[in-house]
PDB file of C-alpha atoms in Angstrom:
ATOM      1  CA  MET A  93       0.000   0.000   0.000  1.00  0.00           C
ATOM      2  CA  VAL A  94       2.789   2.445   0.888  1.00  0.00           C
ATOM      3  CA  GLY A  95       4.565   1.506  -2.335  1.00  0.00           C
ATOM      4  CA  LEU A  96       1.430   2.282  -4.336  1.00  0.00           C
ATOM      5  CA  VAL A  97       1.039   5.728  -2.719  1.00  0.00           C
ATOM      6  CA  VAL A  98       4.743   6.530  -3.292  1.00  0.00           C
ATOM      7  CA  TRP A  99       4.430   5.423  -6.931  1.00  0.00           C
ATOM      8  CA  PHE A 100       1.293   7.544  -7.406  1.00  0.00           C
ATOM      9  CA  PHE A 101       2.966  10.747  -6.156  1.00  0.00           C
ATOM     10  CA  SER A 102       6.398  10.110  -7.646  1.00  0.00           C
ATOM     11  CA  GLY A 103       7.603  11.243 -11.070  1.00  0.00           C
ATOM     12  CA  VAL A 104       6.520   7.933 -12.584  1.00  0.00           C
ATOM     13  CA  GLY A 105       2.966   8.079 -11.337  1.00  0.00           C
ATOM     14  CA  PHE A 106       0.029   9.788 -12.968  1.00  0.00           C
ATOM     15  CA  LEU A 107      -0.237  12.721 -10.550  1.00  0.00           C
ATOM     16  CA  GLY A 108       3.512  13.282 -10.472  1.00  0.00           C
ATOM     17  CA  SER A 109       3.828  13.338 -14.236  1.00  0.00           C
ATOM     18  CA  TRP A 110       0.779  15.621 -14.518  1.00  0.00           C
ATOM     19  CA  ILE A 111       2.266  18.043 -11.971  1.00  0.00           C
ATOM     20  CA  TRP A 112       5.607  17.872 -13.794  1.00  0.00           C
ATOM     21  CA  ARG A 113       3.985  18.721 -17.170  1.00  0.00           C
ATOM     22  CA  LEU A 114       1.957  21.524 -15.603  1.00  0.00           C
ATOM     23  CA  GLY A 115       5.022  22.998 -13.914  1.00  0.00           C
ATOM     24  CA  LYS A 116       7.047  22.762 -17.120  1.00  0.00           C
ATOM     25  CA  ALA A 117       4.283  24.460 -19.101  1.00  0.00           C
ATOM     26  CA  PHE A 118       3.970  27.270 -16.548  1.00  0.00           C
ATOM     27  CA  PHE A 119       7.732  27.755 -16.460  1.00  0.00           C
ATOM     28  CA  ILE A 120       8.089  27.834 -20.241  1.00  0.00           C
ATOM     29  CA  SER A 121       5.102  30.078 -20.804  1.00  0.00           C
ATOM     30  CA  GLY A 122       5.839  32.303 -17.822  1.00  0.00           C
ATOM     31  CA  ALA A 123       9.568  32.738 -17.724  1.00  0.00           C
ATOM     32  CA  VAL A 124      11.100  31.696 -21.008  1.00  0.00           C
ATOM     33  CA  LEU A 125       8.450  33.125 -23.332  1.00  0.00           C
ATOM     34  CA  THR A 126       8.527  36.440 -21.488  1.00  0.00           C
ATOM     35  CA  LEU A 127      12.276  36.517 -21.972  1.00  0.00           C
ATOM     36  CA  GLN A 128      11.924  35.677 -25.682  1.00  0.00           C
ATOM     37  CA  PHE A 129       9.361  38.445 -26.252  1.00  0.00           C
ATOM     38  CA  THR A 130      11.657  40.871 -24.410  1.00  0.00           C
ATOM     39  CA  VAL A 131      14.521  39.850 -26.692  1.00  0.00           C
ATOM     40  CA  ILE A 132      12.331  40.429 -29.765  1.00  0.00           C
ATOM     41  CA  GLY A 133      11.310  43.880 -28.493  1.00  0.00           C
ATOM     42  CA  ALA A 134      14.910  44.808 -27.748  1.00  0.00           C
ATOM     43  CA  LEU A 135      16.007  43.507 -31.156  1.00  0.00           C
ATOM     44  CA  VAL A 136      13.411  45.615 -32.953  1.00  0.00           C
ATOM     45  CA  LEU A 137      14.266  48.696 -30.901  1.00  0.00           C
ATOM     46  CA  VAL A 138      18.027  48.357 -31.378  1.00  0.00           C
ATOM     47  CA  ARG A 139      17.711  47.681 -35.106  1.00  0.00           C
ATOM     48  CA  PHE A 140      15.367  50.634 -35.602  1.00  0.00           C
ATOM     49  CA  SER A 141      17.569  53.032 -33.615  1.00  0.00           C
ATOM     50  CA  TYR A 142      20.696  51.861 -35.461  1.00  0.00           C
ATOM     51  CA  LEU A 143      19.025  52.327 -38.832  1.00  0.00           C
ATOM     52  CA  ALA A 144      17.702  55.765 -37.866  1.00  0.00           C
ATOM     53  CA  THR A 145      21.162  56.810 -36.648  1.00  0.00           C
ATOM     54  CA  VAL A 146      22.927  55.646 -39.804  1.00  0.00           C
ATOM     55  CA  VAL A 147      20.385  57.299 -42.099  1.00  0.00           C
ATOM     56  CA  THR A 148      20.535  60.525 -40.071  1.00  0.00           C
ATOM     57  CA  ILE A 149      24.341  60.621 -40.244  1.00  0.00           C
ATOM     58  CA  ILE A 150      24.358  59.905 -43.980  1.00  0.00           C
ATOM     59  CA  LEU A 151      21.743  62.585 -44.656  1.00  0.00           C
ATOM     60  CA  TRP A 152      23.655  65.066 -42.495  1.00  0.00           C
ATOM     61  CA  ILE A 153      26.850  64.387 -44.464  1.00  0.00           C
ATOM     62  CA  TYR A 154      24.942  64.750 -47.722  1.00  0.00           C
ATOM     63  CA  ASN A 155      23.264  68.020 -46.703  1.00  0.00           C
ATOM     64  CA  THR A 156      26.544  69.424 -45.400  1.00  0.00           C
ATOM     65  CA  SER A 157      28.304  68.633 -48.657  1.00  0.00           C
ATOM     66  CA  VAL A 158      25.445  70.232 -50.632  1.00  0.00           C
ATOM     67  CA  GLU A 159      25.757  73.353 -48.503  1.00  0.00           C
ATOM     68  CA  LEU A 160      29.530  73.340 -49.019  1.00  0.00           C
ATOM     69  CA  PHE A 161      29.127  73.130 -52.801  1.00  0.00           C
ATOM     70  CA  ASN A 162      26.544  75.903 -52.729  1.00  0.00           C
ATOM     71  CA  LEU A 163      28.936  78.000 -50.668  1.00  0.00           C
ATOM     72  CA  ILE A 164      31.801  77.341 -53.082  1.00  0.00           C
ATOM     73  CA  ASN A 165      29.601  77.943 -56.114  1.00  0.00           C
ATOM     74  CA  SER A 166      28.447  81.337 -54.897  1.00  0.00           C
ATOM     75  CA  THR A 167      30.839  84.222 -55.461  1.00  0.00           C
ATOM     76  CA  TYR A 168      32.210  86.461 -52.745  1.00  0.00           C
ATOM     77  CA  SER A 169      33.270  89.966 -53.614  1.00  0.00           C
ATOM     78  CA  ASN A 170      35.392  90.997 -50.643  1.00  0.00           C
ATOM     79  CA  THR A 171      36.670  87.799 -49.084  1.00  0.00           C
ATOM     80  CA  PHE A 172      40.043  86.175 -49.212  1.00  0.00           C
ATOM     81  CA  LEU A 173      38.497  83.210 -51.078  1.00  0.00           C
ATOM     82  CA  ASP A 174      37.540  85.353 -54.071  1.00  0.00           C
ATOM     83  CA  LEU A 175      40.797  84.811 -55.986  1.00  0.00           C
ATOM     84  CA  PRO A 176      41.095  81.011 -55.485  1.00  0.00           C
ATOM     85  CA  ILE A 177      37.395  80.513 -56.273  1.00  0.00           C
ATOM     86  CA  SER A 178      37.595  82.621 -59.408  1.00  0.00           C
ATOM     87  CA  ILE A 179      40.694  80.650 -60.540  1.00  0.00           C
ATOM     88  CA  LEU A 180      38.917  77.323 -59.927  1.00  0.00           C
ATOM     89  CA  GLN A 181      35.819  78.618 -61.738  1.00  0.00           C
ATOM     90  CA  SER A 182      37.858  79.826 -64.694  1.00  0.00           C
ATOM     91  CA  ILE A 183      39.430  76.426 -65.246  1.00  0.00           C
ATOM     92  CA  GLY A 184      36.049  74.766 -64.777  1.00  0.00           C
ATOM     93  CA  PHE A 185      36.965  72.753 -61.669  1.00  0.00           C
ATOM     94  CA  ILE A 186      34.023  73.910 -59.556  1.00  0.00           C
ATOM     95  CA  ASP A 187      31.509  73.286 -62.348  1.00  0.00           C
ATOM     96  CA  ALA A 188      32.943  69.806 -62.866  1.00  0.00           C
ATOM     97  CA  LEU A 189      32.793  69.156 -59.116  1.00  0.00           C
ATOM     98  CA  VAL A 190      29.135  70.231 -58.943  1.00  0.00           C
ATOM     99  CA  LEU A 191      28.285  68.133 -62.007  1.00  0.00           C
ATOM    100  CA  MET A 192      30.104  65.102 -60.588  1.00  0.00           C
ATOM    101  CA  PHE A 193      28.356  65.532 -57.238  1.00  0.00           C
ATOM    102  CA  SER A 194      24.927  65.728 -58.880  1.00  0.00           C
ATOM    103  CA  SER A 195      25.755  62.605 -60.922  1.00  0.00           C
ATOM    104  CA  PHE A 196      26.834  60.678 -57.842  1.00  0.00           C
ATOM    105  CA  THR A 197      23.665  61.659 -55.991  1.00  0.00           C
ATOM    106  CA  TYR A 198      21.765  58.923 -57.850  1.00  0.00           C
ATOM    107  CA  ILE A 199      24.429  56.343 -57.032  1.00  0.00           C
ATOM    108  CA  PHE A 200      24.470  57.516 -53.424  1.00  0.00           C
ATOM    109  CA  THR A 201      20.676  57.224 -53.175  1.00  0.00           C
ATOM    110  CA  SER A 202      20.725  53.750 -54.749  1.00  0.00           C
ATOM    111  CA  LEU A 203      23.383  52.549 -52.301  1.00  0.00           C
ATOM    112  CA  LEU A 204      21.427  53.988 -49.382  1.00  0.00           C
ATOM    113  CA  ILE A 205      18.268  52.157 -50.521  1.00  0.00           C
ATOM    114  CA  LEU A 206      20.298  48.951 -50.938  1.00  0.00           C
ATOM    115  CA  PHE A 207      21.752  49.288 -47.434  1.00  0.00           C
ATOM    116  CA  VAL A 208      18.351  49.968 -45.866  1.00  0.00           C
ATOM    117  CA  SER A 209      16.695  47.046 -47.671  1.00  0.00           C
ATOM    118  CA  LYS A 210      19.485  44.649 -46.666  1.00  0.00           C
ATOM    119  CA  PHE A 211      19.286  45.869 -43.079  1.00  0.00           C
ATOM    120  CA  VAL A 212      15.490  45.438 -42.993  1.00  0.00           C
ATOM    121  CA  LEU A 213      15.798  41.939 -44.505  1.00  0.00           C
ATOM    122  CA  ASN A 214      18.342  40.892 -41.854  1.00  0.00           C
ATOM    123  CA  SER A 215      16.149  42.361 -39.115  1.00  0.00           C
ATOM    124  CA  VAL A 216      13.053  40.524 -40.322  1.00  0.00           C
ATOM    125  CA  GLN A 217      15.059  37.312 -40.569  1.00  0.00           C
ATOM    126  CA  SER A 218      16.286  37.708 -36.982  1.00  0.00           C
ATOM    127  CA  ILE A 219      12.781  38.407 -35.738  1.00  0.00           C
ATOM    128  CA  ALA A 220      11.434  35.378 -37.621  1.00  0.00           C
ATOM    129  CA  ASP A 221      14.138  33.261 -35.983  1.00  0.00           C
ATOM    130  CA  GLU A 222      13.071  34.497 -32.562  1.00  0.00           C
ATOM    131  CA  TYR A 223       9.427  33.708 -33.317  1.00  0.00           C
ATOM    132  CA  PHE A 224      10.460  30.222 -34.415  1.00  0.00           C
ATOM    133  CA  LYS A 225      12.214  29.769 -31.084  1.00  0.00           C
ATOM    134  CA  ILE A 226       9.044  30.884 -29.320  1.00  0.00           C
ATOM    135  CA  ALA A 227       6.969  28.396 -31.299  1.00  0.00           C
ATOM    136  CA  VAL A 228       9.369  25.589 -30.387  1.00  0.00           C
ATOM    137  CA  LEU A 229       9.233  26.594 -26.719  1.00  0.00           C
ATOM    138  CA  ILE A 230       5.441  26.687 -26.773  1.00  0.00           C
ATOM    139  CA  ASN A 231       5.385  23.275 -28.423  1.00  0.00           C
ATOM    140  CA  LEU A 232       7.718  21.898 -25.750  1.00  0.00           C
ATOM    141  CA  GLY A 233       5.623  23.449 -22.986  1.00  0.00           C
ATOM    142  CA  VAL A 234       2.365  21.963 -24.238  1.00  0.00           C
ATOM    143  CA  LYS A 235       3.579  18.371 -24.222  1.00  0.00           C
TER     144      LYS A 235
END
């Protein structure tokens, strides 16, 4: 009789295995899944902030260079840069620089779009991997 009661409440018995499965399901759904969803949220936040920072820096560099070319292209009448700028304009260097910059704007924009699309693809792939891990953990917790 004592052996039967010990078997019933042990890990081999029905009640013990049911309690074990219930505890495992609560642990997986309570602790591990919460951690996985936190990792997904942090991953999305870090990827978005990194992308926003890179795009902001690239646009700042682009706008600064546009302002620099506009500053060089405009003429100054009483500054010390008047003579070098007029020499560079007379040989056509500044016009060639502005033309080259406007030509490379399309290449620059295409590379920026390529970088952003690759970054988004890697982010979505990482998030999908995390969701797959969650699905596996849920499947393990249900059994």
